[in-house]
Amino acid sequence: MLRSSSNLLTMMLCAIFALFSVSCGFMDLRHIEINIEPDEMYSLLPDHYSPVILKFDTEMVHNEAEGIIQINSDLGVMKGDKFWRGNDLYFIPVSGWTPGIRYTLSLMGTIRSSDGRELRLERYVPFYAVSKNAPPLLEWHFPSNGASVSVNNISFEFHFTQSMDRLSVETALILEGIGNKIFVWSSDDRILTVTTDKSLNPWLVYRWNIKDTAKCKNGIPVPKIYTGYFTSDKDQTLPFVTDIFPVMNSNGYWFPTGTQIETGLQLGEGIGISFNKAMGESVLKSIRFEPSLSGRTEYLSENSIVFIFSKSPEPETVYTLIVSSEAKDSEGLKIGADYKINFSSKIPYLNVLSLAFDDDNIINDFSASNIVLPVKIDPATGDLFFSIHFSLPFSFEDKQNTPQRITLSPFFPRSLSPAALKYVSWFFNDRLYMCWEGITVTDNVIPNFYKITIPGGKGGISSENGIHMKEDLIIYLEAVK
């Protein structure tokens, strides 16, 4: 009995000794100490690249310790470089901390020391960097995203929650496709208005962004890149020609004549063109003619123009008026296809109404060909005097040139001496008086004939509107006593 009790005591002592040996030689129950910087709630890191530090009192398994660090903000997860200095783990943000942004350091999970001890962490530390002041925000902008706008007189507005640093915002603002920008600040530099000196192109998507380099006056940048877009398609009605008509000028104003363009255009008139909407300046350069006609184009109203001829159209000629497909309205929308219309004018050719000589011999019917007219010549002087009455007036320049184009030349016999122009005079703007000398009178044997030529055609004489005679007018004269 005594021996059994002794054996039991021995076995219990052995078990206690074994348990003591295991706990002392193979299990380390010491706690792992960790210090965190920043360690207090809502503390402030001094610089843009101040590190977040985890300080351990022992060597840790690096990849496990690095894996539990996560820093978040309203901007998302922060990316950073991690490295060790002894037992201290550093986290430095790649792009630096943003002032005024609240960050949260999250430590979640179980990590181990190199000697096998474990540390379970569940810590959240909110903090700021550089400044605790709230960052400026873009609270409103115009145009709103996806808005349809007009191409003319567009202005952009950006409203911020704080007074902004002008230069940083103007540099950070990108308006794609916008030319020269004019910046106007108001409301203590919280509202930026931007205008441009050029119109937008129609039916395009325009995009803009404000980079995160834009700062308030306290030096705190906006927390993110702001972006937006709008479309220049508010006006979706294409322009088109509504009417083409003759117009006449009265006291500097042009009025429709009420006739049709196809056959109603008369001397001194212009051509009016109306559209369904207000037109841009390109329309002034969009008019052309086949065959070509010279002139200029002016506005009649915001939706109509007039073509003013510098030289009248040719009589009895069919023209094609073309409004180019490139003609744009005030919103920059194009017609899209050439508009064409054919017309001929009622403009008459320049005609000679009468040819009168000083002996009251008058010709006013030139329908016959090879007109031969006897005219009396004073043998003593050899002078021939006659007047020409034209159907249209002549300008000052035309009155200088026309007498030089009219000729009086010997016709038969060829031996006749040439006549010379002695003097000319205009009575009103449509009557030319001419005196020629050196005319030889017919003797009793051989008659003397002279030829008056008034040149016609495009190379001939022309009136003040550029109207010429259809063809040459030739009159044969027999010089008699």
Tab-separated table of C-alpha atoms in Angstrom:
chain	number	residue	atom	x	y	z
A	1	MET	CA	0.000	0.000	0.000
A	2	LEU	CA	2.793	2.375	0.911
A	3	ARG	CA	4.670	1.477	-2.272
A	4	SER	CA	1.650	2.303	-4.478
A	5	SER	CA	1.269	5.724	-2.948
A	6	SER	CA	4.945	6.454	-3.497
A	7	ASN	CA	4.727	5.530	-7.171
A	8	LEU	CA	1.705	7.778	-7.705
A	9	LEU	CA	3.498	10.755	-6.161
A	10	THR	CA	6.503	10.177	-8.349
A	11	MET	CA	4.392	10.133	-11.501
A	12	MET	CA	2.663	13.410	-10.562
A	13	LEU	CA	5.984	15.146	-9.925
A	14	CYS	CA	7.297	13.957	-13.295
A	15	ALA	CA	4.249	15.326	-15.087
A	16	ILE	CA	4.558	18.720	-13.356
A	17	PHE	CA	8.259	18.888	-14.227
A	18	ALA	CA	7.560	18.003	-17.876
A	19	LEU	CA	4.905	20.687	-18.111
A	20	PHE	CA	7.246	23.268	-16.615
A	21	SER	CA	10.008	22.281	-19.000
A	22	VAL	CA	7.809	22.714	-22.084
A	23	SER	CA	6.599	26.110	-21.009
A	24	CYS	CA	10.088	27.386	-20.292
A	25	GLY	CA	11.930	25.921	-23.271
A	26	PHE	CA	9.477	25.998	-26.247
A	27	MET	CA	6.619	28.516	-25.641
A	28	ASP	CA	7.203	32.332	-25.414
A	29	LEU	CA	4.138	34.121	-24.102
A	30	ARG	CA	5.591	37.651	-24.143
A	31	HIS	CA	3.381	40.361	-25.822
A	32	ILE	CA	4.630	42.153	-28.993
A	33	GLU	CA	4.709	45.896	-28.461
A	34	ILE	CA	3.785	48.307	-31.351
A	35	ASN	CA	3.833	52.092	-31.517
A	36	ILE	CA	2.106	53.946	-34.365
A	37	GLU	CA	2.881	57.350	-35.829
A	38	PRO	CA	0.492	59.097	-36.025
A	39	ASP	CA	-0.853	57.586	-32.799
A	40	GLU	CA	-3.616	60.018	-31.849
A	41	MET	CA	-6.983	60.454	-33.479
A	42	TYR	CA	-7.046	63.298	-36.069
A	43	SER	CA	-3.413	64.170	-35.560
A	44	LEU	CA	-1.561	66.198	-38.216
A	45	LEU	CA	1.440	65.059	-40.233
A	46	PRO	CA	3.635	68.095	-40.881
A	47	ASP	CA	4.682	67.586	-44.536
A	48	HIS	CA	3.395	66.300	-47.861
A	49	TYR	CA	5.673	63.251	-47.617
A	50	SER	CA	5.729	62.656	-43.845
A	51	PRO	CA	5.812	58.878	-43.247
A	52	VAL	CA	3.366	56.713	-41.389
A	53	ILE	CA	5.494	54.499	-39.092
A	54	LEU	CA	4.801	51.187	-37.305
A	55	LYS	CA	7.416	50.643	-34.595
A	56	PHE	CA	7.761	47.091	-33.272
A	57	ASP	CA	9.849	45.999	-30.264
A	58	THR	CA	11.010	42.905	-32.096
A	59	GLU	CA	11.807	41.765	-35.595
A	60	MET	CA	8.666	40.957	-37.583
A	61	VAL	CA	7.902	38.845	-40.607
A	62	HIS	CA	8.163	41.660	-43.157
A	63	ASN	CA	5.654	40.680	-45.809
A	64	GLU	CA	2.966	39.959	-43.181
A	65	ALA	CA	3.474	43.303	-41.444
A	66	GLU	CA	3.509	45.188	-44.728
A	67	GLY	CA	0.324	43.452	-45.851
A	68	ILE	CA	-1.911	44.759	-43.082
A	69	ILE	CA	-1.250	48.460	-43.768
A	70	GLN	CA	-4.010	50.219	-45.704
A	71	ILE	CA	-4.617	53.973	-45.873
A	72	ASN	CA	-7.876	55.278	-47.349
A	73	SER	CA	-9.546	58.623	-48.003
A	74	ASP	CA	-12.412	59.953	-50.057
A	75	LEU	CA	-10.013	59.794	-52.990
A	76	GLY	CA	-9.579	56.052	-52.627
A	77	VAL	CA	-6.708	53.841	-51.453
A	78	MET	CA	-3.356	55.589	-51.095
A	79	LYS	CA	-0.410	54.088	-52.902
A	80	GLY	CA	2.909	54.273	-51.122
A	81	ASP	CA	6.417	52.927	-50.740
A	82	LYS	CA	7.113	50.615	-47.790
A	83	PHE	CA	10.530	49.998	-46.312
A	84	TRP	CA	12.153	48.948	-42.995
A	85	ARG	CA	14.607	50.635	-40.739
A	86	GLY	CA	15.437	48.083	-38.105
A	87	ASN	CA	12.165	46.990	-36.593
A	88	ASP	CA	10.319	50.089	-37.865
A	89	LEU	CA	8.065	49.871	-40.930
A	90	TYR	CA	7.714	53.120	-42.966
A	91	PHE	CA	4.947	54.051	-45.399
A	92	ILE	CA	5.523	57.111	-47.643
A	93	PRO	CA	2.818	58.138	-50.147
A	94	VAL	CA	3.910	58.050	-53.779
A	95	SER	CA	2.097	61.258	-54.743
A	96	GLY	CA	2.264	62.939	-51.350
A	97	TRP	CA	-0.518	63.734	-48.910
A	98	THR	CA	-3.235	66.164	-49.961
A	99	PRO	CA	-3.792	68.944	-47.422
A	100	GLY	CA	-7.250	69.055	-45.871
A	101	ILE	CA	-8.055	65.439	-46.709
A	102	ARG	CA	-8.898	63.106	-43.856
A	103	TYR	CA	-7.016	59.832	-44.140
A	104	THR	CA	-7.655	56.655	-42.179
A	105	LEU	CA	-4.885	54.184	-41.303
A	106	SER	CA	-6.365	50.680	-41.051
A	107	LEU	CA	-4.465	47.811	-39.406
A	108	MET	CA	-6.448	44.571	-39.662
A	109	GLY	CA	-5.137	41.039	-39.309
A	110	THR	CA	-2.671	38.782	-37.527
A	111	ILE	CA	1.070	39.170	-37.993
A	112	ARG	CA	4.012	37.235	-36.535
A	113	SER	CA	7.384	38.078	-35.184
A	114	SER	CA	10.432	36.244	-36.440
A	115	ASP	CA	10.500	34.161	-33.189
A	116	GLY	CA	6.969	32.913	-33.831
A	117	ARG	CA	4.857	35.098	-31.594
A	118	GLU	CA	1.596	36.386	-32.973
A	119	LEU	CA	-0.013	39.828	-32.808
A	120	ARG	CA	-3.628	40.369	-33.794
A	121	LEU	CA	-4.416	43.958	-34.754
A	122	GLU	CA	-7.655	45.852	-35.318
A	123	ARG	CA	-6.808	49.530	-35.267
A	124	TYR	CA	-8.189	52.611	-37.077
A	125	VAL	CA	-6.349	55.919	-36.886
A	126	PRO	CA	-7.797	58.946	-38.769
A	127	PHE	CA	-5.289	61.717	-39.479
A	128	TYR	CA	-4.534	64.761	-41.674
A	129	ALA	CA	-1.420	66.012	-43.414
A	130	VAL	CA	-0.082	69.577	-43.834
A	131	SER	CA	-3.423	71.191	-42.969
A	132	LYS	CA	-6.718	70.236	-41.363
A	133	ASN	CA	-8.576	72.894	-43.312
A	134	ALA	CA	-11.158	71.461	-45.720
A	135	PRO	CA	-10.083	71.439	-49.394
A	136	PRO	CA	-11.916	73.607	-51.951
A	137	LEU	CA	-14.615	71.872	-53.932
A	138	LEU	CA	-16.210	72.610	-57.284
A	139	GLU	CA	-19.858	72.817	-56.276
A	140	TRP	CA	-21.464	73.940	-59.568
A	141	HIS	CA	-20.557	74.490	-63.188
A	142	PHE	CA	-22.147	75.601	-66.441
A	143	PRO	CA	-22.753	74.055	-68.910
A	144	SER	CA	-23.879	71.061	-66.929
A	145	ASN	CA	-22.710	67.636	-68.030
A	146	GLY	CA	-24.369	66.567	-71.267
A	147	ALA	CA	-26.037	69.946	-71.818
A	148	SER	CA	-26.829	71.241	-75.328
A	149	VAL	CA	-25.522	74.758	-75.924
A	150	SER	CA	-25.424	77.371	-78.656
A	151	VAL	CA	-22.194	77.929	-80.574
A	152	ASN	CA	-22.312	81.717	-80.161
A	153	ASN	CA	-21.611	83.883	-77.113
A	154	ILE	CA	-20.897	80.856	-74.946
A	155	SER	CA	-19.604	81.460	-71.430
A	156	PHE	CA	-18.474	78.926	-68.846
A	157	GLU	CA	-18.956	79.259	-65.096
A	158	PHE	CA	-17.209	77.404	-62.273
A	159	HIS	CA	-18.349	77.934	-58.675
A	160	PHE	CA	-16.011	76.896	-55.839
A	161	THR	CA	-16.651	76.545	-52.132
A	162	GLN	CA	-13.631	78.678	-51.240
A	163	SER	CA	-11.730	81.690	-52.551
A	164	MET	CA	-9.327	80.336	-55.121
A	165	ASP	CA	-5.800	81.108	-56.209
A	166	ARG	CA	-6.470	82.570	-59.650
A	167	LEU	CA	-3.316	81.521	-61.462
A	168	SER	CA	-3.414	77.910	-60.255
A	169	VAL	CA	-7.035	77.505	-61.368
A	170	GLU	CA	-6.544	79.187	-64.753
A	171	THR	CA	-3.525	76.964	-65.380
A	172	ALA	CA	-5.351	73.830	-64.241
A	173	LEU	CA	-8.449	74.475	-66.394
A	174	ILE	CA	-8.417	72.737	-69.785
A	175	LEU	CA	-11.225	73.449	-72.277
A	176	GLU	CA	-10.730	71.203	-75.296
A	177	GLY	CA	-11.225	72.887	-78.658
A	178	ILE	CA	-11.566	76.364	-77.150
A	179	GLY	CA	-9.332	79.144	-78.476
A	180	ASN	CA	-8.279	82.215	-76.563
A	181	LYS	CA	-9.865	82.272	-73.117
A	182	ILE	CA	-10.874	85.369	-71.165
A	183	PHE	CA	-11.033	84.850	-67.374
A	184	VAL	CA	-13.264	86.931	-65.099
A	185	TRP	CA	-13.362	86.318	-61.334
A	186	SER	CA	-16.126	87.385	-58.963
A	187	SER	CA	-17.611	86.710	-55.494
A	188	ASP	CA	-14.262	86.983	-53.731
A	189	ASP	CA	-12.628	84.703	-56.303
A	190	ARG	CA	-15.103	81.888	-55.728
A	191	ILE	CA	-16.743	82.177	-59.190
A	192	LEU	CA	-14.760	81.936	-62.426
A	193	THR	CA	-16.404	82.971	-65.710
A	194	VAL	CA	-14.633	82.053	-68.942
A	195	THR	CA	-15.480	83.469	-72.375
A	196	THR	CA	-13.869	82.961	-75.762
A	197	ASP	CA	-13.409	85.199	-78.797
A	198	LYS	CA	-14.487	82.514	-81.257
A	199	SER	CA	-17.672	80.570	-81.820
A	200	LEU	CA	-17.810	76.848	-81.179
A	201	ASN	CA	-18.105	74.363	-83.996
A	202	PRO	CA	-21.621	72.946	-84.307
A	203	TRP	CA	-22.661	69.452	-83.296
A	204	LEU	CA	-19.467	68.548	-81.456
A	205	VAL	CA	-18.840	67.146	-77.991
A	206	TYR	CA	-16.587	69.443	-75.954
A	207	ARG	CA	-14.798	68.246	-72.826
A	208	TRP	CA	-13.179	70.125	-69.968
A	209	ASN	CA	-11.291	69.288	-66.810
A	210	ILE	CA	-9.790	71.042	-63.800
A	211	LYS	CA	-6.631	69.304	-62.680
A	212	ASP	CA	-5.930	68.736	-58.995
A	213	THR	CA	-3.232	71.409	-59.130
A	214	ALA	CA	-5.940	74.059	-58.696
A	215	LYS	CA	-5.637	75.512	-55.179
A	216	CYS	CA	-7.507	77.770	-52.847
A	217	LYS	CA	-5.882	80.876	-51.415
A	218	ASN	CA	-4.726	78.823	-48.396
A	219	GLY	CA	-2.687	76.642	-50.732
A	220	ILE	CA	-4.924	73.582	-50.402
A	221	PRO	CA	-5.632	71.907	-53.772
A	222	VAL	CA	-8.923	70.517	-54.935
A	223	PRO	CA	-9.225	66.905	-53.797
A	224	LYS	CA	-9.632	65.401	-57.263
A	225	ILE	CA	-9.641	66.078	-60.982
A	226	TYR	CA	-12.998	67.490	-62.071
A	227	THR	CA	-14.243	66.659	-65.571
A	228	GLY	CA	-17.291	67.464	-67.649
A	229	TYR	CA	-18.657	67.622	-71.186
A	230	PHE	CA	-21.344	69.341	-73.234
A	231	THR	CA	-22.567	69.330	-76.834
A	232	SER	CA	-22.897	72.278	-79.235
A	233	ASP	CA	-26.164	70.990	-80.725
A	234	LYS	CA	-28.812	73.284	-79.295
A	235	ASP	CA	-29.761	74.365	-82.823
A	236	GLN	CA	-30.603	71.342	-84.961
A	237	THR	CA	-32.399	73.093	-87.840
A	238	LEU	CA	-30.315	73.178	-91.024
A	239	PRO	CA	-30.355	76.400	-93.093
A	240	PHE	CA	-31.798	76.485	-96.591
A	241	VAL	CA	-32.658	79.040	-99.294
A	242	THR	CA	-36.298	80.175	-99.162
A	243	ASP	CA	-36.390	82.641	-102.072
A	244	ILE	CA	-34.302	84.390	-104.737
A	245	PHE	CA	-35.717	87.584	-106.245
A	246	PRO	CA	-34.766	90.839	-108.075
A	247	VAL	CA	-34.340	93.913	-105.873
A	248	MET	CA	-34.070	97.615	-106.695
A	249	ASN	CA	-32.296	100.372	-104.790
A	250	SER	CA	-34.103	103.440	-103.504
A	251	ASN	CA	-32.323	105.998	-101.340
A	252	GLY	CA	-29.743	103.438	-100.287
A	253	TYR	CA	-32.246	100.696	-99.429
A	254	TRP	CA	-33.003	97.566	-101.436
A	255	PHE	CA	-36.603	96.506	-102.046
A	256	PRO	CA	-38.052	93.480	-103.865
A	257	THR	CA	-39.416	94.369	-107.287
A	258	GLY	CA	-42.125	91.720	-107.161
A	259	THR	CA	-40.918	89.988	-110.330
A	260	GLN	CA	-39.511	86.499	-110.746
A	261	ILE	CA	-35.750	85.994	-110.874
A	262	GLU	CA	-35.946	83.591	-113.825
A	263	THR	CA	-36.892	86.355	-116.311
A	264	GLY	CA	-37.501	89.535	-114.322
A	265	LEU	CA	-34.037	90.995	-113.590
A	266	GLN	CA	-33.665	94.459	-115.132
A	267	LEU	CA	-30.908	97.009	-115.557
A	268	GLY	CA	-29.591	98.476	-112.284
A	269	GLU	CA	-31.187	95.810	-110.108
A	270	GLY	CA	-29.553	93.361	-107.734
A	271	ILE	CA	-30.451	89.872	-106.590
A	272	GLY	CA	-31.918	89.222	-103.132
A	273	ILE	CA	-31.526	85.824	-101.432
A	274	SER	CA	-33.466	84.881	-98.308
A	275	PHE	CA	-32.939	81.964	-95.909
A	276	ASN	CA	-35.046	80.242	-93.289
A	277	LYS	CA	-32.878	81.530	-90.414
A	278	ALA	CA	-30.151	83.991	-89.447
A	279	MET	CA	-26.981	83.440	-91.449
A	280	GLY	CA	-23.312	83.787	-90.554
A	281	GLU	CA	-20.747	85.889	-92.391
A	282	SER	CA	-19.662	82.973	-94.566
A	283	VAL	CA	-22.835	83.423	-96.587
A	284	LEU	CA	-21.448	86.702	-97.989
A	285	LYS	CA	-18.742	84.711	-99.766
A	286	SER	CA	-20.921	81.805	-100.825
A	287	ILE	CA	-22.504	83.304	-103.987
A	288	ARG	CA	-21.118	82.638	-107.449
A	289	PHE	CA	-22.380	82.639	-111.035
A	290	GLU	CA	-21.814	80.563	-114.138
A	291	PRO	CA	-20.788	82.270	-116.410
A	292	SER	CA	-18.939	84.474	-113.947
A	293	LEU	CA	-20.369	87.821	-112.853
A	294	SER	CA	-18.585	90.400	-110.707
A	295	GLY	CA	-20.042	92.237	-107.741
A	296	ARG	CA	-20.301	92.254	-103.947
A	297	THR	CA	-22.650	90.776	-101.367
A	298	GLU	CA	-24.216	92.614	-98.420
A	299	TYR	CA	-26.737	91.810	-95.704
A	300	LEU	CA	-30.352	92.850	-96.233
A	301	SER	CA	-31.362	91.425	-92.848
A	302	GLU	CA	-30.094	88.740	-90.531
A	303	ASN	CA	-31.617	86.082	-92.795
A	304	SER	CA	-31.263	87.696	-96.254
A	305	ILE	CA	-28.521	89.109	-98.475
A	306	VAL	CA	-28.267	91.098	-101.713
A	307	PHE	CA	-25.797	90.614	-104.557
A	308	ILE	CA	-24.908	93.981	-106.129
A	309	PHE	CA	-23.471	93.803	-109.632
A	310	SER	CA	-20.384	95.835	-110.421
A	311	LYS	CA	-21.081	95.140	-114.100
A	312	SER	CA	-24.520	94.264	-115.397
A	313	PRO	CA	-25.195	90.759	-116.709
A	314	GLU	CA	-25.031	90.237	-120.456
A	315	PRO	CA	-28.344	90.588	-122.286
A	316	GLU	CA	-29.934	87.424	-123.687
A	317	THR	CA	-27.607	85.233	-121.614
A	318	VAL	CA	-28.687	82.430	-119.285
A	319	TYR	CA	-26.830	82.418	-115.971
A	320	THR	CA	-26.766	79.977	-113.084
A	321	LEU	CA	-26.729	81.438	-109.570
A	322	ILE	CA	-25.126	79.063	-107.048
A	323	VAL	CA	-25.346	79.302	-103.261
A	324	SER	CA	-22.457	77.206	-101.986
A	325	SER	CA	-23.036	74.198	-99.742
A	326	GLU	CA	-20.458	75.780	-97.404
A	327	ALA	CA	-22.783	78.671	-96.514
A	328	LYS	CA	-23.330	78.584	-92.736
A	329	ASP	CA	-25.996	79.966	-90.467
A	330	SER	CA	-25.219	81.932	-87.313
A	331	GLU	CA	-24.803	78.637	-85.436
A	332	GLY	CA	-22.267	77.350	-87.959
A	333	LEU	CA	-24.572	74.786	-89.578
A	334	LYS	CA	-24.020	74.352	-93.325
A	335	ILE	CA	-26.618	74.227	-96.067
A	336	GLY	CA	-25.085	70.914	-97.032
A	337	ALA	CA	-25.673	70.993	-100.802
A	338	ASP	CA	-25.258	73.644	-103.504
A	339	TYR	CA	-28.455	75.542	-104.307
A	340	LYS	CA	-28.771	76.431	-108.016
A	341	ILE	CA	-31.208	78.479	-110.075
A	342	ASN	CA	-31.078	79.592	-113.722
A	343	PHE	CA	-32.093	83.075	-114.831
A	344	SER	CA	-31.814	85.471	-117.744
A	345	SER	CA	-32.174	89.228	-117.519
A	346	LYS	CA	-34.484	91.729	-119.179
A	347	ILE	CA	-31.493	93.988	-119.664
A	348	PRO	CA	-31.476	95.311	-123.267
A	349	TYR	CA	-28.446	95.732	-125.454
A	350	LEU	CA	-27.090	99.226	-125.926
A	351	ASN	CA	-28.639	100.640	-129.101
A	352	VAL	CA	-28.322	103.711	-131.293
A	353	LEU	CA	-31.722	105.380	-131.369
A	354	SER	CA	-30.848	107.885	-134.067
A	355	LEU	CA	-28.021	109.321	-136.137
A	356	ALA	CA	-28.601	112.991	-137.124
A	357	PHE	CA	-26.636	115.182	-139.556
A	358	ASP	CA	-26.571	118.981	-139.708
A	359	ASP	CA	-28.746	119.023	-142.807
A	360	ASP	CA	-31.630	117.523	-140.846
A	361	ASN	CA	-30.894	114.133	-142.309
A	362	ILE	CA	-31.805	111.638	-139.573
A	363	ILE	CA	-31.598	107.861	-139.410
A	364	ASN	CA	-33.664	106.127	-136.711
A	365	ASP	CA	-34.239	102.763	-138.351
A	366	PHE	CA	-31.178	100.559	-138.454
A	367	SER	CA	-32.885	97.288	-139.250
A	368	ALA	CA	-31.714	97.306	-142.879
A	369	SER	CA	-28.210	96.199	-143.728
A	370	ASN	CA	-25.725	98.268	-145.740
A	371	ILE	CA	-27.399	101.598	-145.113
A	372	VAL	CA	-26.131	104.219	-147.570
A	373	LEU	CA	-26.910	107.839	-146.819
A	374	PRO	CA	-25.950	110.934	-148.874
A	375	VAL	CA	-24.658	113.747	-146.687
A	376	LYS	CA	-23.890	117.305	-147.760
A	377	ILE	CA	-20.337	118.500	-147.284
A	378	ASP	CA	-19.061	122.064	-147.653
A	379	PRO	CA	-16.191	121.673	-150.159
A	380	ALA	CA	-14.459	124.698	-148.633
A	381	THR	CA	-14.142	123.204	-145.172
A	382	GLY	CA	-14.567	119.454	-145.722
A	383	ASP	CA	-16.266	119.232	-142.303
A	384	LEU	CA	-18.918	116.645	-141.373
A	385	PHE	CA	-21.029	117.166	-138.279
A	386	PHE	CA	-23.412	114.552	-136.798
A	387	SER	CA	-24.881	113.449	-133.461
A	388	ILE	CA	-25.562	109.979	-132.049
A	389	HIS	CA	-28.447	109.353	-129.654
A	390	PHE	CA	-27.851	106.203	-127.542
A	391	SER	CA	-30.457	104.186	-125.673
A	392	LEU	CA	-28.505	104.200	-122.377
A	393	PRO	CA	-26.468	106.812	-120.484
A	394	PHE	CA	-22.681	106.782	-120.345
A	395	SER	CA	-20.438	107.340	-117.344
A	396	PHE	CA	-17.730	110.005	-117.289
A	397	GLU	CA	-15.050	107.454	-118.084
A	398	ASP	CA	-17.123	105.903	-120.860
A	399	LYS	CA	-17.692	109.350	-122.368
A	400	GLN	CA	-13.937	109.793	-122.547
A	401	ASN	CA	-13.361	106.446	-124.246
A	402	THR	CA	-16.340	106.122	-126.595
A	403	PRO	CA	-15.406	108.838	-129.165
A	404	GLN	CA	-12.005	107.214	-129.574
A	405	ARG	CA	-13.680	103.936	-130.530
A	406	ILE	CA	-15.967	105.360	-133.220
A	407	THR	CA	-14.329	105.637	-136.615
A	408	LEU	CA	-15.023	107.498	-139.888
A	409	SER	CA	-12.874	105.969	-142.595
A	410	PRO	CA	-12.669	106.195	-146.443
A	411	PHE	CA	-14.467	103.307	-148.113
A	412	PHE	CA	-14.387	104.060	-151.865
A	413	PRO	CA	-12.259	104.821	-153.688
A	414	ARG	CA	-9.275	103.619	-151.691
A	415	SER	CA	-7.315	106.668	-152.753
A	416	LEU	CA	-9.414	108.961	-150.522
A	417	SER	CA	-7.500	110.749	-147.829
A	418	PRO	CA	-8.428	109.756	-144.268
A	419	ALA	CA	-10.753	111.974	-142.250
A	420	ALA	CA	-9.759	113.324	-138.831
A	421	LEU	CA	-11.812	113.882	-135.693
A	422	LYS	CA	-12.008	117.630	-135.126
A	423	TYR	CA	-13.928	117.815	-131.841
A	424	VAL	CA	-16.522	115.986	-129.728
A	425	SER	CA	-19.148	117.049	-127.241
A	426	TRP	CA	-21.715	115.266	-125.056
A	427	PHE	CA	-25.214	116.617	-124.521
A	428	PHE	CA	-26.701	114.953	-121.491
A	429	ASN	CA	-25.239	111.488	-120.932
A	430	ASP	CA	-26.722	109.753	-123.959
A	431	ARG	CA	-26.031	112.115	-126.915
A	432	LEU	CA	-22.649	112.400	-128.567
A	433	TYR	CA	-21.831	115.237	-131.016
A	434	MET	CA	-18.893	114.724	-133.374
A	435	CYS	CA	-17.225	116.884	-136.023
A	436	TRP	CA	-14.892	115.343	-138.619
A	437	GLU	CA	-12.662	117.175	-141.100
A	438	GLY	CA	-10.906	116.229	-144.320
A	439	ILE	CA	-13.972	114.863	-146.070
A	440	THR	CA	-13.614	114.917	-149.877
A	441	VAL	CA	-16.762	115.708	-151.818
A	442	THR	CA	-17.828	113.539	-154.754
A	443	ASP	CA	-16.905	114.981	-158.146
A	444	ASN	CA	-18.929	114.560	-161.329
A	445	VAL	CA	-17.200	111.290	-162.242
A	446	ILE	CA	-16.529	109.087	-159.179
A	447	PRO	CA	-18.688	109.104	-156.013
A	448	ASN	CA	-16.846	109.244	-152.657
A	449	PHE	CA	-18.039	106.917	-149.889
A	450	TYR	CA	-17.089	106.892	-146.209
A	451	LYS	CA	-17.930	104.378	-143.505
A	452	ILE	CA	-18.988	105.176	-139.912
A	453	THR	CA	-18.282	102.256	-137.572
A	454	ILE	CA	-19.679	102.135	-134.007
A	455	PRO	CA	-18.142	98.980	-132.511
A	456	GLY	CA	-20.418	96.515	-130.716
A	457	GLY	CA	-19.950	93.182	-128.989
A	458	LYS	CA	-18.030	92.674	-125.763
A	459	GLY	CA	-15.038	94.550	-127.118
A	460	GLY	CA	-17.094	97.496	-128.297
A	461	ILE	CA	-18.378	100.627	-126.608
A	462	SER	CA	-20.419	100.225	-123.412
A	463	SER	CA	-22.723	102.313	-121.249
A	464	GLU	CA	-22.206	103.199	-117.603
A	465	ASN	CA	-23.624	99.809	-116.550
A	466	GLY	CA	-21.277	97.939	-118.833
A	467	ILE	CA	-23.953	97.244	-121.421
A	468	HIS	CA	-22.626	96.965	-124.966
A	469	MET	CA	-24.223	96.814	-128.397
A	470	LYS	CA	-25.032	93.401	-129.765
A	471	GLU	CA	-22.912	93.954	-132.861
A	472	ASP	CA	-21.121	96.632	-134.859
A	473	LEU	CA	-23.261	99.370	-136.385
A	474	ILE	CA	-21.980	100.439	-139.830
A	475	ILE	CA	-23.374	103.356	-141.864
A	476	TYR	CA	-22.128	104.203	-145.364
A	477	LEU	CA	-22.039	107.910	-146.318
A	478	GLU	CA	-21.782	109.464	-149.766
A	479	ALA	CA	-20.136	112.864	-149.524
A	480	VAL	CA	-22.054	115.255	-151.829
A	481	LYS	CA	-22.100	118.993	-152.313
